[in-house]
Coordinates of C-alpha atoms in Angstrom, one line a residue:
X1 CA 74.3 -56.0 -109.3
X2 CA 75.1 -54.1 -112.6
X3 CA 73.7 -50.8 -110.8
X4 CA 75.9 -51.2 -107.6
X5 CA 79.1 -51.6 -110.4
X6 CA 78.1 -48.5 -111.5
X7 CA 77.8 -46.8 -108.4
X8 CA 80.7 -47.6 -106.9
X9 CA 82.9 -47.1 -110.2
X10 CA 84.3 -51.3 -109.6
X11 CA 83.8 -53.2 -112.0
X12 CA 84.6 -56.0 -109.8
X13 CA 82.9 -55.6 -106.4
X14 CA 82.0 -59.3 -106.2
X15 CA 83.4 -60.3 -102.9
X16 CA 84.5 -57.0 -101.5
X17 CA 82.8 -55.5 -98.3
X18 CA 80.8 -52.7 -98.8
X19 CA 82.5 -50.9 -95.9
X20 CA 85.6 -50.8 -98.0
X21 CA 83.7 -48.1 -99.5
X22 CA 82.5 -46.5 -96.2
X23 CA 85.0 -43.8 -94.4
X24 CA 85.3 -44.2 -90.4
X25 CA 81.8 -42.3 -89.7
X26 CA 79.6 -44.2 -92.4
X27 CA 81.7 -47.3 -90.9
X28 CA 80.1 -46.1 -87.3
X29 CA 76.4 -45.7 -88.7
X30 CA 76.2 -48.7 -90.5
X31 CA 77.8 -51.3 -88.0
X32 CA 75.0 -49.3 -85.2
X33 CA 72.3 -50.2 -87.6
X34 CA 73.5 -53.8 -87.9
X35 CA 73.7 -54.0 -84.4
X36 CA 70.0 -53.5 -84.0
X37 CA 69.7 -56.3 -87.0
X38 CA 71.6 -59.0 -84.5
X39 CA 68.9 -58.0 -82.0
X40 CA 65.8 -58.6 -84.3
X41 CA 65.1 -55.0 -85.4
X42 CA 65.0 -53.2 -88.9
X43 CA 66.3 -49.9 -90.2
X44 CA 66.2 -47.1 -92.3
X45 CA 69.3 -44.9 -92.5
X46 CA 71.0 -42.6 -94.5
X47 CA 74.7 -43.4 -95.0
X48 CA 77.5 -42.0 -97.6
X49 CA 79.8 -44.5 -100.0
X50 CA 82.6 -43.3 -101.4
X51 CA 83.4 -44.6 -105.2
X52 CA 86.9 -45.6 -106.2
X53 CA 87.3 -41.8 -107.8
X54 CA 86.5 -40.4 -104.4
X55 CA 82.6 -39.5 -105.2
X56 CA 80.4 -39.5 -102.7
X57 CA 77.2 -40.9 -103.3
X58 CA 74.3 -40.4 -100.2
X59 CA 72.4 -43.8 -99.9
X60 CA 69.0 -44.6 -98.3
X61 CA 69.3 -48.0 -96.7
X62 CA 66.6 -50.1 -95.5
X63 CA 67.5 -53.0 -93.7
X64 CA 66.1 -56.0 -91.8
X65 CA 67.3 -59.1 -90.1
X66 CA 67.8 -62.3 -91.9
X67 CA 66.2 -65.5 -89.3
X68 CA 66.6 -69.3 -89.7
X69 CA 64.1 -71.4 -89.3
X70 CA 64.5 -71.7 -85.6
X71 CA 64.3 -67.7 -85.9
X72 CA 68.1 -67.5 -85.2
X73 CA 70.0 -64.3 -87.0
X74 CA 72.3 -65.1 -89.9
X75 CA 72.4 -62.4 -91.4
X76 CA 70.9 -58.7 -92.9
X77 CA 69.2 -57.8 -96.0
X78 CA 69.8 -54.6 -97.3
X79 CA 68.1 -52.2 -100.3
X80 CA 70.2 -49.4 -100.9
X81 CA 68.7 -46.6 -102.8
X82 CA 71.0 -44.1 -104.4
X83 CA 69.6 -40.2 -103.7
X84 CA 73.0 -38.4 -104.9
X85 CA 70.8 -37.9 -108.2
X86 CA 67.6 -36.2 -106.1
X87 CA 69.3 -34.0 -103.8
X88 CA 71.2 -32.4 -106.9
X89 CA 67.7 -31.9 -108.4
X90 CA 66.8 -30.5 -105.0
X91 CA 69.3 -28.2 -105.1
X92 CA 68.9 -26.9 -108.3
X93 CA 65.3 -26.3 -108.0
X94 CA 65.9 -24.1 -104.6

């Protein structure tokens, strides 16, 4: 995803974990929310990656279980929507 490239200031993330990019609390939020996606459940959560030039940038992620066709889990899907952008705007306008 050329966005995600972007984001993360890699131009090769293909293959890398995204909790490379996580510190040791994100790391916590986001293996709680895929917790709940091995017990059939989806999530929305707010969670921070860090780029390769230290910048954080605050993502929205929305998550829900990926199922076999017997219904088994195999996996997560994930959307993350980078806010960094909004709650600078935020800021400014208070």
């Amino acid at each position: 995803n050329p966005r995600m490239k972007e984001i993360l200031g890699d131009p090769a993330p293909e293959g890398k974990n995204l909790r490379e990019y996580y510190d040791e609390e994100n790391r916590r939020i986001l293996e709680g929310h895929l917790a709940l996606r091995s017990k059939g459940e989806s999530s929305t959560f707010l969670i921070t990656l860090t780029d390769l030039e230290s910048s954080p940038h605050k993502m929205v992620v929305s998550g829900t279980p990926y199922l076999d066709s017997k219904g088994n889990y195999i996996g997560a899907i994930g959307i993350y929507t980078d806010v960094s952008e909004l709650e600078k705007l935020e800021a400014q306008l208070q």
